[in-house]
Coordinates of C-alpha atoms in Angstrom, one line a residue:
X273 CA 12.0 3.7 -20.6
X274 CA 10.4 0.5 -21.9
X275 CA 11.2 -1.5 -18.7
X276 CA 10.0 1.4 -16.6
X277 CA 6.7 1.3 -18.3
X278 CA 6.4 -2.4 -17.9
X279 CA 7.0 -2.0 -14.1
X280 CA 4.5 0.8 -13.9
X281 CA 2.0 -1.3 -15.9
X282 CA 2.4 -4.4 -13.7
X283 CA 1.8 -2.3 -10.6
X284 CA -1.4 -0.8 -12.1
X285 CA -2.4 -4.2 -13.6
X286 CA -2.1 -5.9 -10.2
X287 CA -4.8 -3.5 -8.9
X288 CA -7.0 -4.3 -11.9
X289 CA -6.4 -8.0 -11.3
X290 CA -7.5 -7.8 -7.6
X291 CA -10.8 -6.1 -8.6
X292 CA -11.2 -8.4 -11.6
X293 CA -11.0 -11.5 -9.5
X294 CA -14.1 -10.4 -7.7
X295 CA -16.0 -10.1 -11.1
X296 CA -14.7 -13.6 -12.0
X297 CA -15.6 -15.2 -8.7
X298 CA -19.1 -13.8 -8.7
X299 CA -19.8 -14.5 -12.3
X300 CA -18.5 -18.0 -11.9
X301 CA -21.0 -18.7 -9.1
X302 CA -24.0 -16.8 -10.2
X303 CA -23.4 -16.3 -14.0
X304 CA -24.2 -12.6 -13.4
X305 CA -22.2 -9.4 -13.5
X306 CA -21.9 -7.3 -10.4
X307 CA -22.0 -3.7 -11.7
X308 CA -21.6 -2.2 -8.2
X309 CA -18.2 -4.0 -7.6
X310 CA -16.3 -0.8 -8.6
X311 CA -18.1 1.1 -5.8
X312 CA -17.2 -1.6 -3.3
X313 CA -13.6 -1.0 -4.3
X314 CA -14.2 2.8 -3.8
X315 CA -15.7 2.3 -0.3
X316 CA -12.7 0.1 0.5
X317 CA -10.4 2.9 -0.6
X318 CA -12.3 5.5 1.6
X319 CA -12.2 3.1 4.6
X320 CA -8.4 3.0 4.2
X321 CA -8.3 6.8 3.8
X322 CA -10.3 7.2 7.1
X323 CA -8.2 4.6 9.0
X324 CA -5.0 6.3 8.0
X325 CA -5.9 10.0 8.2
X326 CA -8.5 10.0 11.0
X327 CA -7.5 7.1 13.2
X328 CA -3.8 7.2 12.3
X329 CA -3.5 3.4 11.9
X330 CA -0.6 2.0 10.0
X331 CA -1.1 0.9 6.4
X332 CA -1.2 -2.9 7.2
X333 CA -3.9 -2.6 9.8
X334 CA -5.8 -0.2 7.5
X335 CA -5.6 -2.7 4.7
X336 CA -6.9 -5.6 6.8
X337 CA -9.8 -3.5 8.3
X338 CA -10.7 -2.1 4.9
X339 CA -10.9 -5.6 3.5
X340 CA -13.2 -6.7 6.3
X341 CA -15.4 -3.6 5.7
X342 CA -15.5 -4.3 2.0
X343 CA -16.4 -7.9 2.6
X344 CA -19.3 -6.9 4.8
X345 CA -20.5 -4.4 2.2
X346 CA -20.3 -7.1 -0.5
X347 CA -22.5 -9.5 1.6
X348 CA -25.0 -6.6 2.1
X349 CA -25.0 -5.9 -1.7
X350 CA -25.6 -9.6 -2.3
X351 CA -28.5 -9.6 0.2
X352 CA -30.1 -6.6 -1.4
X353 CA -29.5 -7.0 -5.1
X354 CA -29.1 -10.7 -5.8
X355 CA -30.6 -12.9 -3.1
X356 CA -34.2 -11.6 -3.4
X357 CA -34.0 -11.8 -7.2
X358 CA -32.7 -15.4 -7.5
X359 CA -35.8 -16.4 -9.5
X360 CA -36.1 -13.2 -11.5
X361 CA -34.8 -12.7 -15.0
X362 CA -31.0 -12.3 -15.1
X363 CA -31.2 -8.7 -16.1
X364 CA -33.1 -7.8 -12.9
X365 CA -30.2 -8.2 -10.4
X366 CA -27.7 -6.6 -12.8
X367 CA -29.9 -3.5 -13.2
X368 CA -30.3 -3.5 -9.4
X369 CA -26.5 -3.4 -9.0
X370 CA -26.4 -0.4 -11.4
X371 CA -28.8 1.4 -9.2
X372 CA -26.8 0.4 -6.1
X373 CA -23.6 1.8 -7.7
X374 CA -25.2 5.2 -8.0
X375 CA -26.5 5.0 -4.4
X376 CA -23.0 4.1 -3.1
X377 CA -21.5 7.0 -5.1
X378 CA -23.9 9.4 -3.5
X379 CA -23.4 8.0 -0.1
X380 CA -19.7 8.5 -0.4
X381 CA -20.3 12.0 -1.7
X382 CA -22.4 12.8 1.4
X383 CA -20.0 11.4 3.8
X384 CA -16.6 12.4 2.4
X385 CA -17.5 15.2 -0.1
X386 CA -17.0 15.4 -3.8
X387 CA -13.5 16.9 -3.8
X388 CA -10.4 14.7 -4.0
X389 CA -8.9 13.6 -0.7
X390 CA -5.3 12.6 0.0
X391 CA -3.3 11.1 2.9
X392 CA 0.2 11.6 4.1
X393 CA 2.8 9.2 2.6
X394 CA 2.3 5.9 4.4
X395 CA 5.1 4.2 2.4
X396 CA 8.6 5.9 2.2
X397 CA 9.0 7.7 -1.1
X398 CA 12.2 5.8 -2.1
X399 CA 13.1 3.9 -5.2
X400 CA 15.3 0.9 -5.9
X401 CA 17.4 0.8 -9.2
X402 CA 16.5 -2.2 -11.4
X403 CA 18.3 -2.8 -14.8
X404 CA 18.3 0.9 -15.6
X405 CA 14.7 1.4 -14.4
X406 CA 13.4 2.2 -10.9
X407 CA 10.9 0.4 -8.6
X408 CA 9.4 2.6 -6.0
X409 CA 8.6 1.3 -2.5
X410 CA 4.9 1.8 -3.3
X411 CA 5.2 -0.5 -6.2
X412 CA 7.0 -3.1 -4.2
X413 CA 4.3 -2.9 -1.6
X414 CA 1.6 -3.4 -4.3
X415 CA 3.4 -6.4 -5.8
X416 CA 3.9 -8.0 -2.4
X417 CA 0.4 -7.5 -1.2
X418 CA -1.1 -8.6 -4.5
X419 CA 1.0 -11.8 -4.6
X420 CA 0.2 -12.6 -1.0
X421 CA -3.6 -12.1 -1.5
X422 CA -3.6 -14.2 -4.7
X423 CA -1.7 -17.0 -3.0
X424 CA -4.2 -16.8 -0.1
X425 CA -7.1 -16.9 -2.5
X426 CA -5.6 -20.1 -4.1
X427 CA -5.3 -21.6 -0.7
X428 CA -8.9 -20.8 0.2
X429 CA -10.3 -22.1 -3.2
X430 CA -8.3 -25.3 -3.3
X431 CA -7.5 -26.2 0.4
X432 CA -10.6 -25.1 2.3
X433 CA -14.1 -26.5 2.6
X434 CA -15.7 -23.3 1.5
X435 CA -13.3 -23.0 -1.4
X436 CA -14.3 -26.5 -2.6
X437 CA -18.0 -25.5 -2.2
X438 CA -17.4 -22.4 -4.3
X439 CA -15.8 -24.4 -7.1
X440 CA -18.5 -27.0 -7.0
X441 CA -21.2 -24.3 -7.1
X442 CA -19.4 -22.7 -10.0
X443 CA -19.4 -26.0 -11.9
X444 CA -23.0 -26.9 -11.3
X445 CA -25.2 -25.1 -8.7
X446 CA -28.0 -27.7 -8.7
X447 CA -25.7 -30.7 -8.4
X448 CA -23.8 -28.9 -5.5
X449 CA -27.1 -28.3 -3.7
X450 CA -28.0 -32.0 -4.1
X451 CA -24.7 -32.9 -2.5
X452 CA -25.5 -30.9 0.6
X453 CA -23.8 -27.6 -0.3
X454 CA -25.6 -24.6 1.3
X455 CA -25.8 -22.4 -1.8
X456 CA -26.8 -19.2 0.1
X457 CA -23.8 -19.5 2.3
X458 CA -21.5 -20.2 -0.7
X459 CA -22.8 -17.2 -2.7
X460 CA -22.5 -14.9 0.4
X461 CA -18.9 -16.2 1.0
X462 CA -18.0 -15.6 -2.7
X463 CA -19.2 -12.0 -2.4
X464 CA -17.2 -11.5 0.8
X465 CA -14.0 -12.9 -0.7
X466 CA -14.3 -11.0 -4.0
X467 CA -15.3 -7.7 -2.2
X468 CA -12.4 -8.0 0.3
X469 CA -10.0 -8.2 -2.6
X470 CA -11.7 -5.2 -4.2
X471 CA -11.3 -3.3 -0.9
X472 CA -7.6 -4.2 -0.8
X473 CA -7.3 -2.8 -4.3
X474 CA -8.8 0.4 -3.1
X475 CA -6.3 0.8 -0.3
X476 CA -3.4 0.0 -2.8
X477 CA -4.6 2.7 -5.1
X478 CA -4.6 5.1 -2.2
X479 CA -1.0 4.2 -1.5
X480 CA 0.0 4.5 -5.2
X481 CA -1.9 7.5 -6.5
X482 CA -3.0 9.1 -3.1
X483 CA -6.3 10.3 -4.5
X484 CA -9.7 9.4 -3.1
X485 CA -13.0 10.6 -4.7
X486 CA -16.5 9.2 -4.9
X487 CA -16.4 8.5 -8.7
X488 CA -13.1 6.6 -8.5
X489 CA -14.9 3.2 -8.6
X490 CA -16.6 3.8 -12.0
X491 CA -13.6 3.8 -14.3
X492 CA -11.6 1.3 -12.2
X493 CA -14.5 -1.1 -12.1
X494 CA -15.1 -0.7 -15.9
X495 CA -11.4 -1.4 -16.6
X496 CA -11.3 -4.3 -14.2
X497 CA -14.4 -5.8 -15.8
X498 CA -12.6 -5.3 -19.2
X499 CA -9.6 -7.1 -17.8
X500 CA -11.8 -10.0 -16.6
X501 CA -13.5 -10.3 -20.0
X502 CA -10.1 -10.1 -21.6
X503 CA -8.7 -13.0 -19.5
X504 CA -11.9 -15.0 -19.5
X505 CA -15.0 -14.0 -17.4
X506 CA -15.2 -17.4 -15.7
X507 CA -11.5 -17.7 -14.9
X508 CA -9.7 -16.3 -11.8
X509 CA -6.2 -16.8 -13.4
X510 CA -7.7 -15.2 -16.5
X511 CA -8.7 -12.1 -14.5
X512 CA -5.2 -11.8 -13.2
X513 CA -3.6 -12.2 -16.6
X514 CA -6.1 -9.8 -18.2
X515 CA -5.4 -7.2 -15.5
X516 CA -1.7 -7.4 -16.0
X517 CA -2.0 -7.2 -19.8
X518 CA -4.3 -4.2 -19.5
X519 CA -2.1 -2.4 -17.1
X520 CA 1.0 -2.9 -19.2
X521 CA -0.8 -2.0 -22.5
X522 CA -2.2 1.2 -20.9
X523 CA 1.2 2.4 -19.8
X524 CA 3.0 1.5 -23.0
X525 CA 0.4 3.2 -25.0
X526 CA 0.4 6.3 -22.9
X527 CA 4.2 6.5 -23.0
X528 CA 4.8 5.8 -26.7
X529 CA 1.6 7.2 -28.3
X530 CA -0.3 9.6 -26.1
X531 CA -1.4 9.7 -22.5
X532 CA -4.7 11.2 -23.7
X533 CA -5.6 7.9 -25.3
X534 CA -4.9 5.8 -22.2
X535 CA -8.5 4.7 -21.8
X536 CA -9.0 4.0 -25.5
X537 CA -6.2 1.4 -25.5
X538 CA -8.0 -0.7 -22.9
X539 CA -11.2 -0.9 -24.8
X540 CA -9.5 -1.3 -28.2
X541 CA -7.7 -4.4 -26.8
X542 CA -11.0 -5.7 -25.4
X543 CA -12.8 -5.4 -28.7
X544 CA -9.9 -7.0 -30.6
X545 CA -9.8 -10.0 -28.2
X546 CA -13.6 -10.4 -28.3
X547 CA -13.5 -10.5 -32.1
X548 CA -10.8 -13.2 -32.1
X549 CA -11.7 -15.2 -29.0
X550 CA -15.0 -14.1 -27.4
X551 CA -14.5 -16.3 -24.3
X552 CA -11.3 -14.5 -23.4
X553 CA -7.7 -15.7 -23.2
X554 CA -8.2 -18.4 -20.5
X555 CA -12.0 -18.5 -20.4
X556 CA -14.3 -21.3 -21.2
X557 CA -17.4 -21.0 -23.4
X558 CA -20.6 -20.5 -21.2
X559 CA -22.2 -23.5 -23.0
X560 CA -19.3 -25.7 -22.0
X561 CA -19.5 -24.5 -18.3
X562 CA -23.2 -25.2 -18.1

């Protein structure tokens, strides 16, 4: 049972990690929290739902198109909530994203309705025995996609021109601008990359839990943000580590204590880590970063 919960937790944590990477990337570049990121994930999930149930596309094509759609939405959000408020107090764009999250929830409610939607099984419902536990095909799909996307992100960040510009901007925005980096392009690209990963997470949730509803982004976004803070708000590897720890902790707590306290475990861990190491497990102090 213990190993089974670890496997379940890693699958769930992989989804938190993909959403959390978006928080880490955006905070690293702007120093601000994107509170509508959970709704970008929700829209990505619904795009996957439509592509599979209405257009009857396969899951791989749906995943790629949903990522593109989420990336475009992320750039639009940046253009509405962050770009016009670059010189405003930090709280202004964050409050703006809170409003946008409500708008996106209501837009999803108008388009798809408030009831929970589901799709036919797009991954065979088979399991593979593993050391006395079982790994489902859905979980293997989640692990495979998550690893591929994380490797792809590392390639973009460390082997591409835009990746170097993103890292330079995260280190020092003014110095990067003086070196000829187009800050507006870098910020928009960061939102596109982070939102695409969020959209992918939405499709993976659809594959795993097969439940789509307009409020699904709220708790997922909150937990992914918790995972990012846990790992270190400025650290992409920290977001991955925090997501995996959170997913495993939730599943172990639900299995051995009570499933009714699943959400409490996440925030209890967050409070504990913040009391011991406020910058998170792999995060740097904001003063050091600046």
